[in-house]
Amino acid sequence: MASRPRTLYEKIWDSHVVERRADGTCLVYIDRHLVHEVTSPQAFEGLRIARRRVRRPELTLAVPDHNLPTTARLAPDGTELPIADPESAAQLAALARNTAEFGIAYIPATAAAQGIVHVVGPEQGFSLPGTTIVCGDSHTAAHGGIGALAFGIGTSEVEHVLATQTLLLAPSKTMEVRVEGALGPGITPKDLILHIVGRIGTAGGTGHVIEYRGRVFEEMSVEGRLTVCNMSIEAGARAGLVAPDDRVFAWLKGRPMAPSGADWDAALEWWRTLATDPGATFDRTVTIDAAGVEPTVTWGTSPEDVAPIGGTVPSPESFGDPAKQAAARKSLAYMGLEPGTALTDVAVENVFIGSCTNSRIEDLRAAAAVLEGRTKAPGVKWAIAVPGSGLVKRQAEAEGLDRIFTAAGFEWREPGCSACLAMNPDKVPPGERCASTSNRNFVGRQGPGARTHLMSPAMAAAAAVTGRLTDVRELLREPA
Amino acid sequence: MEPVSTIEGRAIPLGLANIDTDVIIPAHWLKTITREGLGRGAFETLRAEPGNVFAAPEFAGAPILIAGDNFGCGSSREHAAWALADLGIAAVIAPSFGDIFAGNAFKNGILAVALPRQAVDRLLEVARDHPITVDLDSQTVTTPFQDRFAFEVDPFRKHCLANGLDEIGLTLASEAAIETYENSRAEHMRWLGPARGGAA
């Protein structure tokens, strides 16, 4: 079919339109729906009240992650340990009950496949290129790393997808984030996405779907792409995409829920047509020079509050916009930071390595590479490493990474969302700082009064070793 | 959903930019399995601050909230909209909104009214001592001082809000189109069908 050149986003969108309305909104088919315990109970309740069924139960996969404690789940005799918090226990039980009632596949907390929903989807081959993927969680954007149009939805939309396998959506605008050149040694995908969020701003991508383009992404691992796309929502964009390529296809092939045989070949043939056509245009383009990306950390309470590790805490007066000045003053008061302080002078008491942004095997390897032969600083009271899934955990243990973490003074935990969002027992105490590989440094995000500094797994490991924000490249240069 | 028409009354002049949904409703309130009662957790951190605007008696039960840029950014939690509804908020006015929050608000009958920053600044000033009016039908926000600010609202959303329509019911009216689409996919893209094999 001869047609005008289209972007990757437009190709996926066009192939999923069920019905186009006069005002331009479209009824869009949803290929894959991921469900967790927090944003689904009210959706199932809604179905029950309206006496509606789940239209295509086989296209939904459920796994508990947000509430689940990350401590041992089985007693020595193999029986499942109870969950202490009665509200969490009730919510987790509701997920098991609801999925059984409506015939939806459910991965229980004790299964090896259990994990954070955005780690599990790609890992199982449930998430596939060119598909539409939704979940009641804003970090669903992560699945764009394998070339899927994936975005977070609210609970009413969860109910809508369960009942109709569609959503009524207005087409998004497109934004190209073009990264020119190559990242320097020791610079990771997390540093890059923090830098990008700082550049675009936390509302800059609102109404847009971002496509990340350039050689950096072509050469980036699948795990790295998932990290980058994950934080698209931190720039306001509901979805982020990287064009699927041979690296993604090789990564997905043979995964339990991925197509196989002739189906795989047919899928592959279509996936190869998805990349943005030459000559296709974007509504907006942002160009980033990769060489300018340093190891990056946040200093404030918005993910756009980023600075290179060699920098200082900014002065609120340095921002032109009076609203931003006021926000920065409030942020610094909450964070307990003085303008002009060198970031490398900021001490941390807690270190969290995990979350849907950075809990995949490559993340654990990067942190372990820094920690090997080293131990956490005396000032670091609490350091935890939380694999993104039971399968990531198993792989890490096969590689001996767990022993490196524990020898360094880290606790080695069971998979879950953990200290990313203060919904389970893993919390940062009030007034204390955390070097965290998660995605949000919002007020109270890791616990009431907790002060979050976002960074890469390698940078968080470096902070654990020195007890302060640290340029990991210094540790990588010198032997342990 | 109850039909929405005119919302008139005091407006809480919050005014901060980038109010994220963690601020609107912290995660520890999300362990509920119903929609009710979340107003108690709304803006928990802000309400703990001495002299905060929510504590002022004149804003008790106010149906309108005025905020800064990018209200409702962050997490997709619809609990944020449920918490606002439980507080009695029927309209939020801000220069801009997080996309997911704006959708969630609409689905719960809360009007998310985007106005230029200058207009929002003026409303913040008026709201300190006077009521304001948000009218869906005429798509305007007015004050007792003849201020009149027009806002945009998606025609489909307006239709749903004004008539209190159930969006799932509306979509199910297109069931034949969904089925045709599914049949075509099953024929040409068989691999998209049921994800076979179990989780390992």
XYZ file of C-alpha atoms in Angstrom:
680
model
C 0.000 0.000 0.000
C 1.531 3.282 -1.080
C 0.994 5.870 1.601
C 2.696 8.836 3.141
C 5.722 8.050 5.325
C 4.624 7.187 8.859
C 6.258 7.023 12.252
C 6.478 3.859 14.328
C 3.741 5.249 16.582
C 1.427 5.968 13.632
C 1.907 2.460 12.225
C 1.010 0.797 15.523
C -1.907 3.187 16.074
C -3.322 2.745 12.550
C -3.218 -1.040 12.822
C -5.234 -0.963 16.049
C -8.093 1.362 15.112
C -11.415 -0.470 15.444
C -13.572 2.568 14.757
C -12.800 6.179 13.970
C -15.234 8.774 15.349
C -16.127 12.035 13.647
C -14.191 14.076 16.211
C -10.972 12.120 15.526
C -11.037 9.951 18.642
C -10.671 6.261 17.926
C -11.781 3.046 19.493
C -8.389 1.324 19.776
C -7.883 -2.412 20.244
C -5.739 -3.489 23.190
C -3.597 -6.584 22.562
C -2.158 -7.093 26.019
C -3.378 -6.037 29.452
C -1.308 -6.371 32.603
C -3.009 -6.258 35.977
C -1.678 -5.872 39.523
C -3.365 -5.763 42.898
C -3.555 -1.998 43.548
C -5.420 -0.515 40.593
C -7.681 -3.451 39.721
C -10.047 -4.287 42.644
C -12.474 -1.460 41.876
C -12.472 -2.420 38.172
C -13.511 -5.990 38.956
C -16.088 -4.623 41.397
C -17.478 -2.459 38.586
C -17.801 -5.461 36.263
C -19.590 -7.400 38.959
C -22.059 -4.579 39.675
C -22.860 -4.132 35.962
C -22.944 -7.922 35.419
C -20.320 -7.698 32.690
C -17.845 -10.390 31.649
C -14.196 -10.051 30.659
C -14.265 -10.005 26.876
C -10.912 -11.736 26.185
C -9.540 -13.104 29.457
C -6.567 -14.731 27.692
C -5.193 -11.285 26.730
C -4.812 -10.224 30.360
C -2.070 -11.349 32.745
C -2.103 -10.607 36.471
C 0.759 -10.540 38.959
C 1.044 -9.027 42.442
C 3.930 -6.597 42.982
C 3.179 -3.236 44.694
C 2.059 -4.412 48.135
C 4.048 -7.565 48.431
C 6.684 -7.577 51.169
C 10.115 -8.422 49.737
C 11.119 -10.571 52.675
C 10.986 -14.390 52.519
C 7.652 -15.714 51.235
C 8.010 -19.320 52.289
C 8.676 -20.798 55.728
C 11.486 -23.369 55.993
C 8.829 -26.097 55.722
C 7.678 -24.689 52.361
C 4.379 -23.231 53.548
C 3.478 -19.719 52.431
C 4.078 -17.067 55.093
C 1.141 -14.776 55.909
C 1.310 -11.061 55.051
C 1.368 -9.033 58.250
C -0.470 -5.909 57.053
C -4.174 -6.863 56.921
C -5.012 -4.267 54.237
C -2.215 -5.503 51.966
C -3.225 -9.095 52.601
C -6.840 -8.279 51.696
C -5.842 -6.497 48.491
C -3.544 -9.335 47.426
C -6.233 -11.904 48.201
C -8.717 -9.868 46.132
C -6.422 -10.159 43.072
C -6.239 -13.942 43.390
C -9.994 -14.146 43.875
C -10.899 -11.741 41.049
C -8.613 -13.373 38.484
C -10.009 -16.824 39.355
C -13.593 -15.567 39.093
C -13.038 -13.914 35.696
C -10.723 -16.584 34.222
C -7.562 -14.481 34.004
C -4.037 -15.972 34.180
C -2.472 -15.163 37.528
C 1.129 -15.559 38.650
C 1.142 -16.126 42.427
C 3.626 -14.477 44.782
C 5.497 -17.724 45.319
C 6.079 -18.521 41.617
C 9.508 -18.003 40.040
C 7.826 -15.974 37.292
C 6.419 -13.467 39.818
C 7.899 -10.025 39.700
C 7.229 -6.388 38.940
C 4.580 -6.299 36.242
C 6.817 -4.309 33.848
C 9.661 -6.779 34.269
C 7.384 -9.810 33.939
C 5.570 -8.755 30.705
C 8.646 -8.621 28.443
C 10.407 -11.442 30.300
C 7.517 -13.846 29.637
C 7.155 -12.750 26.011
C 3.647 -11.539 26.898
C 4.668 -8.040 25.770
C 5.504 -8.042 22.057
C 6.626 -5.472 19.461
C 3.930 -3.648 17.533
C 1.267 -4.468 20.118
C -0.795 -2.136 22.257
C -0.157 -2.789 25.947
C -1.889 -1.174 28.912
C -1.741 -1.533 32.671
C -3.108 0.441 35.576
C 0.335 1.864 36.212
C 2.010 4.848 34.617
C 5.327 3.025 34.155
C 3.717 0.797 31.543
C 5.624 3.105 29.193
C 8.556 0.735 29.856
C 7.284 -1.819 27.331
C 8.010 0.715 24.574
C 11.572 -0.567 24.909
C 10.618 -3.628 22.873
C 8.683 -1.530 20.360
C 5.178 -1.779 21.836
C 2.781 1.154 22.196
C 2.378 0.869 25.958
C 0.843 3.285 28.414
C -0.610 3.594 31.875
C -4.343 3.830 32.468
C -6.652 4.555 35.386
C -8.917 2.009 37.026
C -12.019 3.054 35.019
C -9.987 2.306 31.892
C -8.846 -1.019 33.373
C -12.528 -1.890 33.700
C -13.169 -0.637 30.154
C -10.394 -2.843 28.743
C -11.571 -5.865 30.703
C -15.124 -5.406 29.386
C -14.388 -4.376 25.787
C -10.662 -5.082 25.028
C -10.577 -1.520 23.670
C -10.067 2.068 24.785
C -11.481 5.258 23.355
C -8.464 7.468 22.726
C -7.500 10.669 20.969
C -4.382 10.284 18.805
C -1.241 11.616 20.502
C 1.182 14.105 19.080
C 4.604 12.702 18.244
C 7.921 13.796 19.693
C 11.285 12.659 18.440
C 14.048 12.602 21.022
C 17.111 12.318 18.831
C 20.335 11.554 20.634
C 23.397 12.343 18.546
C 26.770 10.688 19.069
C 27.776 8.118 21.665
C 27.586 7.996 25.452
C 30.885 8.338 27.288
C 32.454 5.486 29.270
C 30.499 4.640 32.427
C 27.369 6.523 31.292
C 24.245 4.361 31.465
C 20.716 4.460 30.018
C 19.465 5.784 33.398
C 21.839 8.748 33.230
C 20.592 9.416 29.714
C 16.874 9.331 30.577
C 17.387 11.510 33.681
C 19.249 13.970 31.462
C 16.413 13.844 28.893
C 13.709 14.398 31.559
C 15.729 17.363 32.860
C 15.863 18.774 29.367
C 12.211 18.246 28.368
C 10.764 18.958 31.814
C 8.166 16.949 33.657
C 5.286 18.380 31.593
C 7.223 18.781 28.327
C 5.968 15.553 26.785
C 2.330 15.931 27.839
C 0.026 14.856 25.008
C 2.912 13.255 23.106
C 4.318 9.819 22.453
C 8.104 9.950 22.385
C 10.227 7.976 19.958
C 13.845 7.703 21.079
C 16.079 7.731 18.025
C 19.742 7.645 17.180
C 22.678 5.254 17.237
C 22.769 5.267 21.047
C 19.444 3.436 21.152
C 20.313 1.094 18.280
C 23.379 0.009 20.230
C 21.591 -0.052 23.599
C 20.635 -3.352 25.266
C 16.955 -4.277 25.524
C 17.155 -3.773 29.290
C 18.537 -0.270 28.732
C 15.733 0.570 26.316
C 13.153 -0.603 28.870
C 14.770 1.730 31.434
C 14.663 4.706 29.081
C 11.064 4.155 27.932
C 9.952 3.484 31.532
C 10.632 7.082 32.512
C 8.888 8.678 29.519
C 5.994 9.444 31.875
C 8.419 11.459 34.017
C 8.676 13.771 31.006
C 4.873 13.865 30.823
C 4.608 11.470 27.859
C 2.236 8.568 28.345
C 4.345 6.350 26.083
C 7.900 6.095 24.773
C 9.159 3.901 21.956
C 12.358 2.503 20.525
C 12.073 0.857 17.090
C 12.141 -2.937 17.454
C 15.157 -4.538 15.797
C 17.128 -7.793 15.663
C 18.387 -7.209 19.190
C 14.792 -7.183 20.489
C 13.732 -10.129 18.338
C 16.661 -12.275 19.557
C 15.881 -11.255 23.156
C 12.222 -12.293 22.845
C 12.578 -15.498 20.834
C 11.752 -18.620 22.842
C 10.197 -16.782 25.791
C 7.285 -18.744 27.294
C 4.395 -16.608 25.995
C 6.010 -15.409 22.739
C 4.812 -16.876 19.438
C 6.763 -19.812 18.038
C 7.231 -21.666 14.745
C 5.289 -20.275 11.791
C 3.577 -17.750 14.086
C 6.961 -16.349 15.076
C 7.990 -16.025 11.431
C 4.747 -14.238 10.568
C 5.154 -11.894 13.520
C 8.760 -11.179 12.601
C 7.807 -10.292 9.068
C 5.407 -7.629 10.366
C 7.706 -6.383 13.118
C 10.355 -5.634 10.483
C 7.977 -3.181 8.782
C 7.334 -1.090 11.898
C 10.324 1.258 12.042
C 9.617 4.905 11.251
C 9.754 5.487 7.484
C 12.403 7.798 6.037
C 10.768 11.171 5.539
C 8.165 10.703 8.289
C 7.743 13.813 10.401
C 7.264 14.403 14.116
C 5.263 17.192 15.726
C 8.316 18.096 17.768
C 11.987 17.139 17.822
C 14.381 17.469 20.733
C 18.047 16.882 19.981
C 20.444 15.767 22.688
C 24.222 15.543 22.415
C 25.182 12.202 23.992
C 28.676 13.463 24.737
C 27.142 16.026 27.097
C 25.531 13.385 29.340
C 27.318 12.919 32.669
C 26.425 10.531 35.495
C 23.208 12.222 36.561
C 21.373 12.515 39.896
C 18.321 14.409 41.108
C 18.534 17.074 43.801
C 14.850 18.039 44.224
C 11.354 16.570 44.394
C 10.555 16.418 40.692
C 12.310 14.081 38.235
C 13.185 17.150 36.142
C 15.377 18.408 39.009
C 18.553 16.812 37.685
C 22.218 17.737 37.747
C 25.482 16.114 36.671
C 27.226 14.507 39.634
C 30.091 17.015 39.329
C 27.632 19.867 39.841
C 26.156 21.672 42.817
C 22.715 22.101 44.337
C 21.236 24.963 42.282
C 20.015 28.227 43.716
C 16.252 28.802 43.244
C 17.112 32.234 41.804
C 18.931 30.519 38.938
C 15.560 29.579 37.385
C 13.910 32.211 35.190
C 10.319 31.178 35.890
C 8.948 32.482 39.230
C 6.800 29.345 39.628
C 9.896 27.184 39.200
C 11.775 29.364 41.716
C 9.037 28.808 44.285
C 8.976 25.072 43.556
C 12.766 24.875 43.927
C 12.659 26.662 47.296
C 10.034 24.207 48.524
C 12.012 21.262 47.127
C 15.262 22.312 48.773
C 13.533 22.829 52.118
C 12.053 19.337 51.897
C 15.360 17.850 50.767
C 17.340 19.687 53.463
C 19.836 21.018 50.934
C 21.606 24.376 50.653
C 22.230 25.972 47.247
C 25.840 25.705 46.176
C 26.543 22.450 48.021
C 28.624 20.057 45.920
C 26.448 17.044 45.132
C 29.353 14.776 46.047
C 29.191 16.220 49.588
C 25.625 14.946 50.093
C 25.622 11.956 52.471
C 23.085 9.115 52.139
C 21.847 6.733 54.826
C 19.910 4.399 52.533
C 20.470 2.731 49.171
C 17.748 1.092 47.087
C 18.581 -0.917 43.987
C 15.394 -2.102 42.311
C 12.047 -0.928 40.801
C 10.543 -1.373 37.320
C 13.131 1.117 36.077
C 16.273 -0.684 37.207
C 15.854 -4.228 38.542
C 16.735 -6.310 35.511
C 19.775 -8.554 35.290
C 21.926 -5.937 33.580
C 21.153 -3.453 36.373
C 22.169 -5.939 39.060
C 25.354 -6.760 37.146
C 26.247 -3.066 36.870
C 25.762 -2.518 40.600
C 27.617 -5.718 41.516
C 30.557 -4.696 39.312
C 31.006 -1.643 41.531
C 30.379 -3.489 44.792
C 32.657 -6.466 44.167
C 35.427 -6.486 46.776
C 33.938 -3.441 48.526
C 31.523 -2.861 51.400
C 28.981 -0.209 52.198
C 30.141 2.818 54.163
C 29.452 2.904 57.932
C 27.000 5.788 57.472
C 24.793 3.690 55.202
C 22.282 2.091 57.545
C 20.090 0.279 55.067
C 20.958 -1.039 51.616
C 18.726 -3.423 49.684
C 18.897 -5.056 46.292
C 15.518 -6.166 44.981
C 15.475 -8.185 41.745
C 12.645 -7.372 39.342
C 11.395 -10.943 39.133
C 12.015 -14.396 40.492
C 13.694 -15.290 37.206
C 16.016 -12.276 37.426
C 16.792 -13.320 40.999
C 17.559 -16.879 39.913
C 19.824 -15.650 37.102
C 21.642 -13.261 39.440
C 22.204 -16.048 41.961
C 23.523 -18.340 39.213
C 26.061 -15.598 38.421
C 26.980 -15.156 42.107
C 25.730 -11.567 42.217
C 23.724 -12.178 45.405
C 26.931 -13.017 47.250
C 28.559 -9.798 46.063
C 25.573 -7.785 47.326
C 25.424 -9.507 50.714
C 29.208 -9.341 51.173
C 28.938 -5.581 50.555
C 26.323 -5.288 53.290
C 23.193 -5.281 51.126
C 20.071 -7.254 51.910
C 19.125 -9.541 49.019
C 15.353 -9.524 48.676
C 12.409 -11.196 46.972
C 10.980 -9.452 43.865
C 8.476 -6.596 44.086
C 8.074 -2.827 43.821
C 9.701 -2.458 47.253
C 11.010 0.948 48.325
C 9.977 2.672 45.094
C 6.627 3.731 46.468
C 6.125 3.156 50.199
C 3.190 0.771 49.841
C 4.867 -2.209 51.438
C 7.170 -2.505 54.461
C 10.254 -1.222 52.529
C 10.343 2.478 53.397
C 12.961 5.174 53.906
C 12.710 6.802 57.384
C 11.635 10.474 57.665
C 14.406 12.992 57.080
C 16.831 10.382 55.752
C 18.256 10.275 52.257
C 18.143 7.419 49.804
C 20.284 6.828 46.742
C 17.602 5.144 44.671
C 17.431 3.536 41.234
C 13.668 4.097 41.090
C 11.817 6.651 38.986
C 10.205 9.249 41.244
C 11.644 11.602 43.831
C 8.260 13.045 44.790
C 7.596 14.304 48.318
C 6.907 11.260 50.487
C 7.314 8.809 47.625
C 9.649 6.469 49.541
C 7.960 7.153 52.863
C 6.723 10.252 54.722
C 9.586 12.767 54.899
C 11.964 10.545 52.910
C 14.476 12.321 50.668
C 15.093 10.583 47.352
C 18.004 11.027 44.958
C 17.408 9.195 41.682
C 20.370 7.652 39.860
C 21.632 4.601 37.968
C 22.354 1.230 39.623
C 26.118 1.775 39.280
C 25.812 5.233 40.867
C 23.660 3.879 43.707
C 26.266 1.177 44.348
C 28.983 3.843 44.392
C 26.955 5.887 46.908
C 26.663 2.791 49.099
C 30.440 2.344 49.081
C 31.352 5.951 49.910
C 28.252 6.925 51.907
C 27.680 10.001 49.742
C 26.645 10.822 46.181
C 29.642 9.777 44.106
C 30.860 9.782 40.530
C 31.011 6.027 39.917
C 33.722 6.540 37.306
C 36.178 7.270 40.113
C 35.524 3.836 41.633
C 35.654 2.118 38.260
C 39.095 3.645 37.633
C 40.643 2.470 40.878
C 40.837 -1.205 41.867
C 38.592 -2.304 44.751
C -22.295 8.854 37.017
C -24.259 11.988 37.967
C -24.735 14.562 35.165
C -22.496 17.643 35.494
C -23.784 21.156 34.772
C -22.860 24.244 36.814
C -20.433 24.225 39.718
C -20.633 27.270 41.912
C -18.961 28.006 45.211
C -15.689 28.640 46.958
C -12.503 27.553 45.225
C -9.479 26.377 47.210
C -6.582 28.562 45.978
C -3.824 25.925 46.186
C -1.780 27.278 43.297
C 1.330 25.034 43.430
C 2.869 23.644 40.221
C 3.553 19.943 39.568
C 1.193 18.606 42.232
C 1.739 14.903 41.591
C -0.722 12.150 42.379
C 1.513 10.966 45.251
C 0.805 14.350 46.854
C -2.909 14.128 46.082
C -3.104 10.679 47.679
C -0.012 8.983 49.187
C 0.546 5.301 48.356
C -0.347 3.958 51.778
C -3.970 4.963 51.069
C -4.004 2.772 47.986
C -4.507 -0.524 49.796
C -8.262 -0.188 49.655
C -10.481 -2.318 47.431
C -13.312 0.232 47.214
C -13.565 3.791 45.873
C -14.955 5.301 49.041
C -13.468 7.285 51.904
C -10.232 8.434 50.248
C -10.919 12.112 51.032
C -9.379 11.541 54.457
C -6.005 10.865 52.801
C -6.238 13.633 50.200
C -3.257 16.039 50.291
C -2.168 14.409 53.550
C 1.281 16.020 53.616
C 0.051 19.477 52.664
C -2.760 19.319 55.200
C -0.245 18.507 57.937
C 1.475 21.870 57.372
C 0.383 24.598 59.809
C -1.828 27.263 58.254
C -2.460 25.273 55.091
C -5.229 26.422 52.795
C -7.327 23.282 53.324
C -7.604 24.073 57.040
C -9.199 27.485 56.466
C -12.870 27.260 57.506
C -14.041 29.307 54.512
C -12.838 26.537 52.172
C -14.511 23.667 54.010
C -16.619 21.787 51.473
C -15.423 23.983 48.583
C -16.362 22.327 45.259
C -13.521 23.844 43.209
C -9.726 23.568 43.454
C -7.295 25.925 41.699
C -3.749 24.654 41.132
C -0.573 25.411 39.179
C 0.888 23.829 36.055
C 0.857 20.072 35.435
C -1.641 19.175 38.143
C -1.940 15.406 38.629
C 1.365 14.420 37.016
C 2.979 11.114 37.918
C 1.242 7.897 38.873
C -1.891 6.650 37.080
C -3.707 5.998 40.378
C -7.391 6.824 39.925
C -7.468 7.035 43.706
C -6.401 10.661 43.165
C -9.684 11.398 41.393
C -11.667 9.356 43.918
C -10.013 11.263 46.780
C -10.885 14.626 45.216
C -14.465 13.501 44.601
C -14.700 12.308 48.199
C -13.488 15.746 49.350
C -16.375 17.222 47.377
C -14.252 18.654 44.554
C -16.252 18.803 41.314
C -13.859 20.922 39.228
C -10.110 21.552 39.179
C -8.764 24.633 37.401
C -5.087 24.700 36.381
C -2.911 25.881 33.479
C -2.249 22.225 32.535
C -2.863 18.661 33.722
C -1.094 15.310 33.643
C -2.688 13.281 30.823
C -3.687 10.226 32.823
C -5.119 12.284 35.685
C -7.212 14.372 33.279
C -8.774 11.166 31.928
C -9.363 9.769 35.390
C -10.985 13.012 36.546
C -13.369 13.007 33.590
C -14.351 9.378 34.235
C -15.343 10.375 37.751
C -17.368 13.404 36.758
C -14.689 15.917 37.811
C -14.130 18.763 35.367
C -10.458 19.397 34.647
C -10.503 22.982 33.391
C -7.323 24.169 31.662
C -6.947 27.957 31.442
C -3.997 30.204 30.555
C -1.725 30.896 33.493
C -2.757 34.561 33.636
C -6.408 33.561 34.027
C -5.524 31.040 36.710
C -3.519 33.712 38.564
C -6.537 36.025 38.477
C -8.840 33.267 39.758
C -6.382 32.458 42.563
C -6.649 36.095 43.632
C -10.449 36.233 43.460
C -10.902 32.864 45.142
C -9.296 34.039 48.374
C -12.460 35.970 49.285
C -15.144 35.210 46.712
C -16.934 32.308 45.068
C -16.476 31.447 41.409
C -18.611 29.598 38.871
C -17.628 26.878 36.415
C -20.273 26.216 33.776
C -19.942 23.177 31.531
C -22.665 24.116 29.081
C -21.218 27.540 28.197
C -17.641 26.310 28.885
C -16.807 29.348 30.985
C -15.406 30.224 34.380
C -16.840 33.437 35.798
C -16.331 35.554 38.921
C -18.539 38.121 40.719
C -16.302 40.796 39.085
C -17.357 40.144 35.478
C -14.268 38.015 34.756
C -15.174 35.468 32.103
C -12.715 32.830 30.931
C -13.662 30.339 28.214
C -12.236 26.812 28.352
C -12.003 23.918 25.914
C -13.568 20.557 26.533
C -13.555 17.562 24.236
C -17.092 17.325 22.722
C -17.412 13.613 23.510
C -16.346 14.155 27.106
C -18.738 17.073 27.411
C -21.578 14.940 26.103
C -20.748 12.154 28.600
C -20.379 14.569 31.531
C -23.542 16.538 30.762
C -25.578 13.350 30.475
C -23.828 11.228 33.103
C -23.152 8.479 30.511
C -21.429 5.158 31.141
C -18.532 4.934 28.702
C -18.343 1.141 28.768
C -21.998 0.933 27.799
C -21.319 3.310 24.889
C -18.376 1.224 23.682
C -20.332 -2.001 23.916
C -22.732 -0.468 21.393
C -19.812 -0.906 18.952
C -19.465 -4.590 19.754
C -20.006 -5.642 16.128
C -17.063 -3.476 15.013
C -14.884 -4.973 17.761
C -15.811 -8.463 16.648
C -15.076 -7.702 12.992
C -11.684 -6.333 13.993
C -10.935 -9.388 16.121
C -11.896 -11.763 13.321
C -9.668 -9.964 10.869
C -6.735 -10.077 13.308
C -7.323 -13.771 13.990
C -7.088 -14.455 10.280
C -4.112 -12.260 9.335
C -2.153 -12.087 12.603
C -2.774 -15.369 14.292
C 0.296 -14.871 16.516
C -1.480 -12.023 18.302
C -4.162 -14.343 19.636
C -4.075 -16.000 23.026
C -0.599 -15.864 24.494
C 0.069 -19.571 24.696
C 2.245 -21.422 27.132
C 2.115 -20.652 30.794
C 4.253 -18.302 32.747
C 7.436 -20.191 33.607
